[in-house]
């Protein structure tokens, strides 16, 4: 059985290539977007999600890369490895994939004893790969990345999500920032904060699950960013896919200001 410390990223690359080859012909098709059931997270499972997840589960089991897998569609299962938990979103941004919008990803995070140690986010449409290992920095296609130096909300660009009844809080922040974006795939968006492409990611919906964000969180933090809950406390996820949370990820310079304007 291969050790996770030696094999995580090579295995992730193998999974990404296989998944990308399998789902690319399904993107933008009626078959790819066909609902085939309800996932463990309580949301509809599309055929494209199931294809990707099945591929990854088979590879994880082959190499014994973790003891436990927690994934959006299948929930929590035993993989057979000696230790560790992998949090998986086989297609982060399913709607984008089914509509051929090139912003959807494979998101994988490896954790031990509640600490995320390694992360991998692969844009399945463009081939970009974001990675991080605890204490060793964050990378885009093998090159070290860091968050933006932006310190003024009025020149910042952020991705912001909320529900209708939160319009006042969201509008209060949106009045202060220069650019507002919604890309539709949280793992990639948080990775974009890490790469300095946007200055912050805010999700007030209380629907982000550990599978959605775990990999992006480590990548952002290793790039110098800050990720917290709405009160500025370290972000904490439940180890299952039916419980969501709110999240703020920024370049750090803007973090306190964002929290203040959301109150």
mmCIF file of C-alpha atoms in Angstrom:
data_model
loop_
_atom_site.group_PDB
_atom_site.id
_atom_site.type_symbol
_atom_site.label_atom_id
_atom_site.label_comp_id
_atom_site.label_asym_id
_atom_site.label_seq_id
_atom_site.Cartn_x
_atom_site.Cartn_y
_atom_site.Cartn_z
ATOM 1 C CA UNK A 1 0.000 0.000 0.000
ATOM 2 C CA UNK A 2 1.445 3.364 -1.070
ATOM 3 C CA UNK A 3 2.038 6.033 1.595
ATOM 4 C CA UNK A 4 -0.100 9.150 1.247
ATOM 5 C CA UNK A 5 2.871 11.473 1.812
ATOM 6 C CA UNK A 6 4.557 10.006 -1.260
ATOM 7 C CA UNK A 7 1.580 9.553 -3.481
ATOM 8 C CA UNK A 8 -1.151 12.118 -2.884
ATOM 9 C CA UNK A 9 -0.333 14.586 -5.662
ATOM 10 C CA UNK A 10 0.648 12.000 -8.265
ATOM 11 C CA UNK A 11 -2.567 10.125 -7.526
ATOM 12 C CA UNK A 12 -4.562 13.364 -7.777
ATOM 13 C CA UNK A 13 -2.994 14.113 -11.147
ATOM 14 C CA UNK A 14 -3.895 10.633 -12.344
ATOM 15 C CA UNK A 15 -7.478 11.053 -11.117
ATOM 16 C CA UNK A 16 -7.753 14.475 -12.747
ATOM 17 C CA UNK A 17 -6.605 13.225 -16.160
ATOM 18 C CA UNK A 18 -8.957 10.248 -16.032
ATOM 19 C CA UNK A 19 -11.920 12.319 -14.837
ATOM 20 C CA UNK A 20 -11.302 15.050 -17.381
ATOM 21 C CA UNK A 21 -11.155 12.559 -20.248
ATOM 22 C CA UNK A 22 -14.345 10.878 -19.041
ATOM 23 C CA UNK A 23 -16.520 13.933 -18.423
ATOM 24 C CA UNK A 24 -15.412 16.293 -21.197
ATOM 25 C CA UNK A 25 -17.667 14.569 -23.768
ATOM 26 C CA UNK A 26 -20.557 14.887 -21.285
ATOM 27 C CA UNK A 27 -20.178 18.620 -20.706
ATOM 28 C CA UNK A 28 -22.962 20.637 -22.259
ATOM 29 C CA UNK A 29 -25.015 17.539 -23.031
ATOM 30 C CA UNK A 30 -28.444 16.446 -21.863
ATOM 31 C CA UNK A 31 -26.987 13.125 -20.733
ATOM 32 C CA UNK A 32 -24.333 14.777 -18.590
ATOM 33 C CA UNK A 33 -26.935 16.897 -16.823
ATOM 34 C CA UNK A 34 -29.394 14.059 -16.292
ATOM 35 C CA UNK A 35 -30.482 13.719 -12.660
ATOM 36 C CA UNK A 36 -29.928 10.142 -11.511
ATOM 37 C CA UNK A 37 -30.771 10.467 -7.823
ATOM 38 C CA UNK A 38 -30.212 12.465 -4.660
ATOM 39 C CA UNK A 39 -26.715 12.648 -3.225
ATOM 40 C CA UNK A 40 -25.698 12.247 0.403
ATOM 41 C CA UNK A 41 -25.649 16.033 0.640
ATOM 42 C CA UNK A 42 -29.374 16.164 -0.151
ATOM 43 C CA UNK A 43 -28.980 17.757 -3.589
ATOM 44 C CA UNK A 44 -29.641 16.160 -6.990
ATOM 45 C CA UNK A 45 -26.852 14.011 -8.388
ATOM 46 C CA UNK A 46 -26.181 14.569 -12.077
ATOM 47 C CA UNK A 47 -24.813 11.804 -14.267
ATOM 48 C CA UNK A 48 -21.583 13.762 -14.758
ATOM 49 C CA UNK A 49 -21.056 13.843 -10.949
ATOM 50 C CA UNK A 50 -21.506 10.084 -10.652
ATOM 51 C CA UNK A 51 -19.085 9.320 -13.480
ATOM 52 C CA UNK A 52 -16.383 11.478 -11.871
ATOM 53 C CA UNK A 53 -16.956 10.135 -8.361
ATOM 54 C CA UNK A 54 -16.879 6.485 -9.436
ATOM 55 C CA UNK A 55 -13.521 6.995 -11.157
ATOM 56 C CA UNK A 56 -11.997 8.604 -8.080
ATOM 57 C CA UNK A 57 -13.318 6.009 -5.649
ATOM 58 C CA UNK A 58 -11.818 3.231 -7.769
ATOM 59 C CA UNK A 59 -8.376 4.887 -7.782
ATOM 60 C CA UNK A 60 -8.485 5.686 -4.057
ATOM 61 C CA UNK A 61 -9.305 2.069 -3.280
ATOM 62 C CA UNK A 62 -6.605 0.786 -5.600
ATOM 63 C CA UNK A 63 -3.881 2.727 -3.812
ATOM 64 C CA UNK A 64 -5.380 2.883 -0.310
ATOM 65 C CA UNK A 65 -4.767 6.624 -0.167
ATOM 66 C CA UNK A 66 -6.939 7.201 2.891
ATOM 67 C CA UNK A 67 -8.914 5.378 5.515
ATOM 68 C CA UNK A 68 -12.114 7.354 5.007
ATOM 69 C CA UNK A 69 -13.620 9.222 2.074
ATOM 70 C CA UNK A 70 -16.235 11.938 2.471
ATOM 71 C CA UNK A 71 -17.763 12.900 -0.859
ATOM 72 C CA UNK A 72 -20.791 14.912 -1.929
ATOM 73 C CA UNK A 73 -22.620 12.117 -3.708
ATOM 74 C CA UNK A 74 -21.791 8.927 -1.831
ATOM 75 C CA UNK A 75 -21.271 10.461 1.631
ATOM 76 C CA UNK A 76 -18.854 8.816 4.078
ATOM 77 C CA UNK A 77 -17.320 5.457 3.139
ATOM 78 C CA UNK A 78 -14.315 3.347 4.070
ATOM 79 C CA UNK A 79 -11.524 3.225 1.489
ATOM 80 C CA UNK A 80 -9.222 0.766 3.235
ATOM 81 C CA UNK A 81 -6.075 2.780 3.808
ATOM 82 C CA UNK A 82 -4.269 2.961 7.123
ATOM 83 C CA UNK A 83 -5.113 6.555 8.086
ATOM 84 C CA UNK A 84 -6.466 9.899 7.010
ATOM 85 C CA UNK A 85 -9.618 11.320 5.495
ATOM 86 C CA UNK A 86 -10.097 12.647 1.993
ATOM 87 C CA UNK A 87 -12.748 15.292 1.333
ATOM 88 C CA UNK A 88 -13.886 15.126 -2.272
ATOM 89 C CA UNK A 89 -15.995 17.184 -4.616
ATOM 90 C CA UNK A 90 -15.781 15.257 -7.902
ATOM 91 C CA UNK A 91 -17.218 18.162 -9.920
ATOM 92 C CA UNK A 92 -17.219 21.480 -8.090
ATOM 93 C CA UNK A 93 -19.451 23.674 -10.269
ATOM 94 C CA UNK A 94 -21.668 20.996 -11.785
ATOM 95 C CA UNK A 95 -24.012 23.554 -13.345
ATOM 96 C CA UNK A 96 -21.088 25.163 -15.147
ATOM 97 C CA UNK A 97 -19.970 21.780 -16.448
ATOM 98 C CA UNK A 98 -23.412 20.843 -17.719
ATOM 99 C CA UNK A 99 -23.702 24.208 -19.482
ATOM 100 C CA UNK A 100 -20.147 24.128 -20.915
ATOM 101 C CA UNK A 101 -19.070 27.126 -18.837
ATOM 102 C CA UNK A 102 -15.303 26.548 -18.393
ATOM 103 C CA UNK A 103 -15.160 26.920 -14.631
ATOM 104 C CA UNK A 104 -15.582 23.595 -12.839
ATOM 105 C CA UNK A 105 -13.110 21.559 -10.850
ATOM 106 C CA UNK A 106 -12.026 18.404 -9.139
ATOM 107 C CA UNK A 107 -11.415 19.301 -5.479
ATOM 108 C CA UNK A 108 -9.550 16.952 -3.133
ATOM 109 C CA UNK A 109 -8.248 17.574 0.399
ATOM 110 C CA UNK A 110 -6.392 15.150 2.653
ATOM 111 C CA UNK A 111 -6.677 15.499 6.439
ATOM 112 C CA UNK A 112 -5.467 13.778 9.578
ATOM 113 C CA UNK A 113 -6.926 14.339 13.069
ATOM 114 C CA UNK A 114 -9.023 17.237 11.837
ATOM 115 C CA UNK A 115 -6.163 19.099 10.129
ATOM 116 C CA UNK A 116 -6.049 19.573 6.360
ATOM 117 C CA UNK A 117 -2.535 18.673 5.256
ATOM 118 C CA UNK A 118 -2.674 18.534 1.457
ATOM 119 C CA UNK A 119 -4.944 20.049 -1.162
ATOM 120 C CA UNK A 120 -5.522 19.719 -4.898
ATOM 121 C CA UNK A 121 -7.924 21.743 -7.058
ATOM 122 C CA UNK A 122 -7.916 21.086 -10.808
ATOM 123 C CA UNK A 123 -9.916 23.197 -13.245
ATOM 124 C CA UNK A 124 -11.222 20.395 -15.444
ATOM 125 C CA UNK A 125 -12.018 22.818 -18.254
ATOM 126 C CA UNK A 126 -8.685 24.649 -18.512
ATOM 127 C CA UNK A 127 -6.219 22.213 -16.966
ATOM 128 C CA UNK A 128 -4.987 24.627 -14.282
ATOM 129 C CA UNK A 129 -3.879 22.903 -11.071
ATOM 130 C CA UNK A 130 -3.764 24.546 -7.647
ATOM 131 C CA UNK A 131 -1.958 22.624 -4.890
ATOM 132 C CA UNK A 132 -0.834 23.125 -1.321
ATOM 133 C CA UNK A 133 0.891 21.199 1.432
ATOM 134 C CA UNK A 134 0.664 22.396 5.023
ATOM 135 C CA UNK A 135 3.603 24.642 5.833
ATOM 136 C CA UNK A 136 5.082 24.485 2.329
ATOM 137 C CA UNK A 137 3.189 27.147 0.376
ATOM 138 C CA UNK A 138 0.610 27.106 -2.418
ATOM 139 C CA UNK A 139 1.224 26.567 -6.108
ATOM 140 C CA UNK A 140 -0.424 27.042 -9.494
ATOM 141 C CA UNK A 141 0.894 24.609 -12.101
ATOM 142 C CA UNK A 142 3.978 24.141 -9.938
ATOM 143 C CA UNK A 143 4.729 27.850 -9.482
ATOM 144 C CA UNK A 144 4.509 29.490 -6.058
ATOM 145 C CA UNK A 145 1.527 31.828 -5.675
ATOM 146 C CA UNK A 146 0.485 34.463 -3.173
ATOM 147 C CA UNK A 147 -2.575 36.569 -2.446
ATOM 148 C CA UNK A 148 -2.977 40.097 -3.784
ATOM 149 C CA UNK A 149 -1.562 43.150 -1.980
ATOM 150 C CA UNK A 150 -4.879 45.025 -2.271
ATOM 151 C CA UNK A 151 -5.666 46.872 0.957
ATOM 152 C CA UNK A 152 -8.438 49.218 -0.152
ATOM 153 C CA UNK A 153 -11.974 47.862 -0.503
ATOM 154 C CA UNK A 154 -12.733 50.485 -3.150
ATOM 155 C CA UNK A 155 -10.199 48.930 -5.514
ATOM 156 C CA UNK A 156 -10.968 45.308 -4.658
ATOM 157 C CA UNK A 157 -12.662 42.508 -6.588
ATOM 158 C CA UNK A 158 -14.637 39.870 -4.722
ATOM 159 C CA UNK A 159 -16.897 36.913 -5.263
ATOM 160 C CA UNK A 160 -19.949 37.256 -2.995
ATOM 161 C CA UNK A 161 -22.846 34.870 -2.391
ATOM 162 C CA UNK A 162 -25.924 35.331 -0.238
ATOM 163 C CA UNK A 163 -29.640 34.688 -0.011
ATOM 164 C CA UNK A 164 -32.460 37.125 -0.730
ATOM 165 C CA UNK A 165 -33.118 37.910 2.914
ATOM 166 C CA UNK A 166 -29.452 38.915 3.306
ATOM 167 C CA UNK A 167 -29.613 41.651 0.698
ATOM 168 C CA UNK A 168 -28.937 44.475 3.151
ATOM 169 C CA UNK A 169 -25.732 42.880 4.437
ATOM 170 C CA UNK A 170 -24.523 42.034 0.949
ATOM 171 C CA UNK A 171 -25.382 45.456 -0.471
ATOM 172 C CA UNK A 172 -23.525 47.141 2.386
ATOM 173 C CA UNK A 173 -20.328 45.351 1.339
ATOM 174 C CA UNK A 174 -20.930 45.627 -2.410
ATOM 175 C CA UNK A 175 -21.170 49.408 -2.140
ATOM 176 C CA UNK A 176 -17.589 49.459 -0.878
ATOM 177 C CA UNK A 177 -15.889 47.190 -3.405
ATOM 178 C CA UNK A 178 -15.068 47.966 -7.019
ATOM 179 C CA UNK A 179 -15.849 44.673 -8.741
ATOM 180 C CA UNK A 180 -18.336 41.944 -7.854
ATOM 181 C CA UNK A 181 -18.152 38.481 -9.423
ATOM 182 C CA UNK A 182 -19.825 35.076 -9.088
ATOM 183 C CA UNK A 183 -18.074 32.232 -10.853
ATOM 184 C CA UNK A 184 -20.074 29.276 -9.534
ATOM 185 C CA UNK A 185 -17.405 26.924 -8.159
ATOM 186 C CA UNK A 186 -16.250 27.655 -4.614
ATOM 187 C CA UNK A 187 -13.051 25.585 -4.543
ATOM 188 C CA UNK A 188 -11.789 27.388 -7.629
ATOM 189 C CA UNK A 189 -12.920 30.783 -6.391
ATOM 190 C CA UNK A 190 -11.081 30.409 -3.085
ATOM 191 C CA UNK A 191 -8.045 29.259 -5.086
ATOM 192 C CA UNK A 192 -8.381 32.421 -7.158
ATOM 193 C CA UNK A 193 -8.042 34.414 -3.932
ATOM 194 C CA UNK A 194 -4.846 32.453 -3.274
ATOM 195 C CA UNK A 195 -3.507 33.350 -6.718
ATOM 196 C CA UNK A 196 -4.324 37.036 -6.323
ATOM 197 C CA UNK A 197 -6.861 36.993 -9.157
ATOM 198 C CA UNK A 198 -9.576 38.211 -6.809
ATOM 199 C CA UNK A 199 -9.190 39.736 -3.373
ATOM 200 C CA UNK A 200 -11.909 37.888 -1.498
ATOM 201 C CA UNK A 201 -14.602 35.223 -1.482
ATOM 202 C CA UNK A 202 -17.658 35.635 0.750
ATOM 203 C CA UNK A 203 -20.419 33.050 1.132
ATOM 204 C CA UNK A 204 -23.272 33.875 3.510
ATOM 205 C CA UNK A 205 -25.652 31.106 2.409
ATOM 206 C CA UNK A 206 -24.619 28.624 5.127
ATOM 207 C CA UNK A 207 -24.482 25.903 2.497
ATOM 208 C CA UNK A 208 -20.735 25.446 2.043
ATOM 209 C CA UNK A 209 -19.763 21.934 3.073
ATOM 210 C CA UNK A 210 -16.373 20.518 3.905
ATOM 211 C CA UNK A 211 -16.223 18.896 0.473
ATOM 212 C CA UNK A 212 -16.821 22.255 -1.215
ATOM 213 C CA UNK A 213 -14.143 24.246 0.536
ATOM 214 C CA UNK A 214 -11.541 22.158 2.398
ATOM 215 C CA UNK A 215 -8.989 22.098 -0.414
ATOM 216 C CA UNK A 216 -9.459 25.759 -1.257
ATOM 217 C CA UNK A 217 -9.046 26.777 2.380
ATOM 218 C CA UNK A 218 -5.584 25.233 2.682
ATOM 219 C CA UNK A 219 -4.500 26.650 -0.682
ATOM 220 C CA UNK A 220 -5.638 30.135 0.332
ATOM 221 C CA UNK A 221 -4.009 30.020 3.752
ATOM 222 C CA UNK A 222 -0.735 28.683 2.364
ATOM 223 C CA UNK A 223 -0.733 31.579 -0.135
ATOM 224 C CA UNK A 224 -0.938 34.073 2.727
ATOM 225 C CA UNK A 225 -4.701 34.524 2.866
ATOM 226 C CA UNK A 226 -7.073 34.349 5.813
ATOM 227 C CA UNK A 227 -10.162 32.122 5.993
ATOM 228 C CA UNK A 228 -12.689 32.471 8.833
ATOM 229 C CA UNK A 229 -16.344 32.357 9.730
ATOM 230 C CA UNK A 230 -18.444 35.545 9.722
ATOM 231 C CA UNK A 231 -17.130 36.560 13.151
ATOM 232 C CA UNK A 232 -13.478 36.185 12.257
ATOM 233 C CA UNK A 233 -12.998 32.860 14.020
ATOM 234 C CA UNK A 234 -11.048 29.999 12.407
ATOM 235 C CA UNK A 235 -13.291 28.166 9.998
ATOM 236 C CA UNK A 236 -14.636 24.824 11.192
ATOM 237 C CA UNK A 237 -16.473 22.209 9.158
ATOM 238 C CA UNK A 238 -18.520 19.197 10.158
ATOM 239 C CA UNK A 239 -17.106 15.918 8.831
ATOM 240 C CA UNK A 240 -20.208 15.194 6.811
ATOM 241 C CA UNK A 241 -21.998 16.625 3.805
ATOM 242 C CA UNK A 242 -25.419 17.594 5.170
ATOM 243 C CA UNK A 243 -24.153 20.476 7.313
ATOM 244 C CA UNK A 244 -23.069 23.726 5.683
ATOM 245 C CA UNK A 245 -21.415 26.872 6.978
ATOM 246 C CA UNK A 246 -20.614 30.464 6.006
ATOM 247 C CA UNK A 247 -17.119 31.482 4.995
ATOM 248 C CA UNK A 248 -14.959 34.519 4.338
ATOM 249 C CA UNK A 249 -11.657 34.097 2.493
ATOM 250 C CA UNK A 250 -9.552 37.167 1.716
ATOM 251 C CA UNK A 251 -6.015 38.277 1.035
ATOM 252 C CA UNK A 252 -5.789 39.154 4.737
ATOM 253 C CA UNK A 253 -5.369 42.900 4.223
ATOM 254 C CA UNK A 254 -9.128 43.322 3.716
ATOM 255 C CA UNK A 255 -10.393 40.725 6.153
ATOM 256 C CA UNK A 256 -11.359 42.874 9.111
ATOM 257 C CA UNK A 257 -12.997 45.461 6.843
ATOM 258 C CA UNK A 258 -15.099 42.807 5.122
ATOM 259 C CA UNK A 259 -16.333 41.457 8.457
ATOM 260 C CA UNK A 260 -17.203 44.952 9.660
ATOM 261 C CA UNK A 261 -19.289 45.775 6.593
ATOM 262 C CA UNK A 262 -21.162 42.472 6.810
ATOM 263 C CA UNK A 263 -22.338 43.137 10.367
#
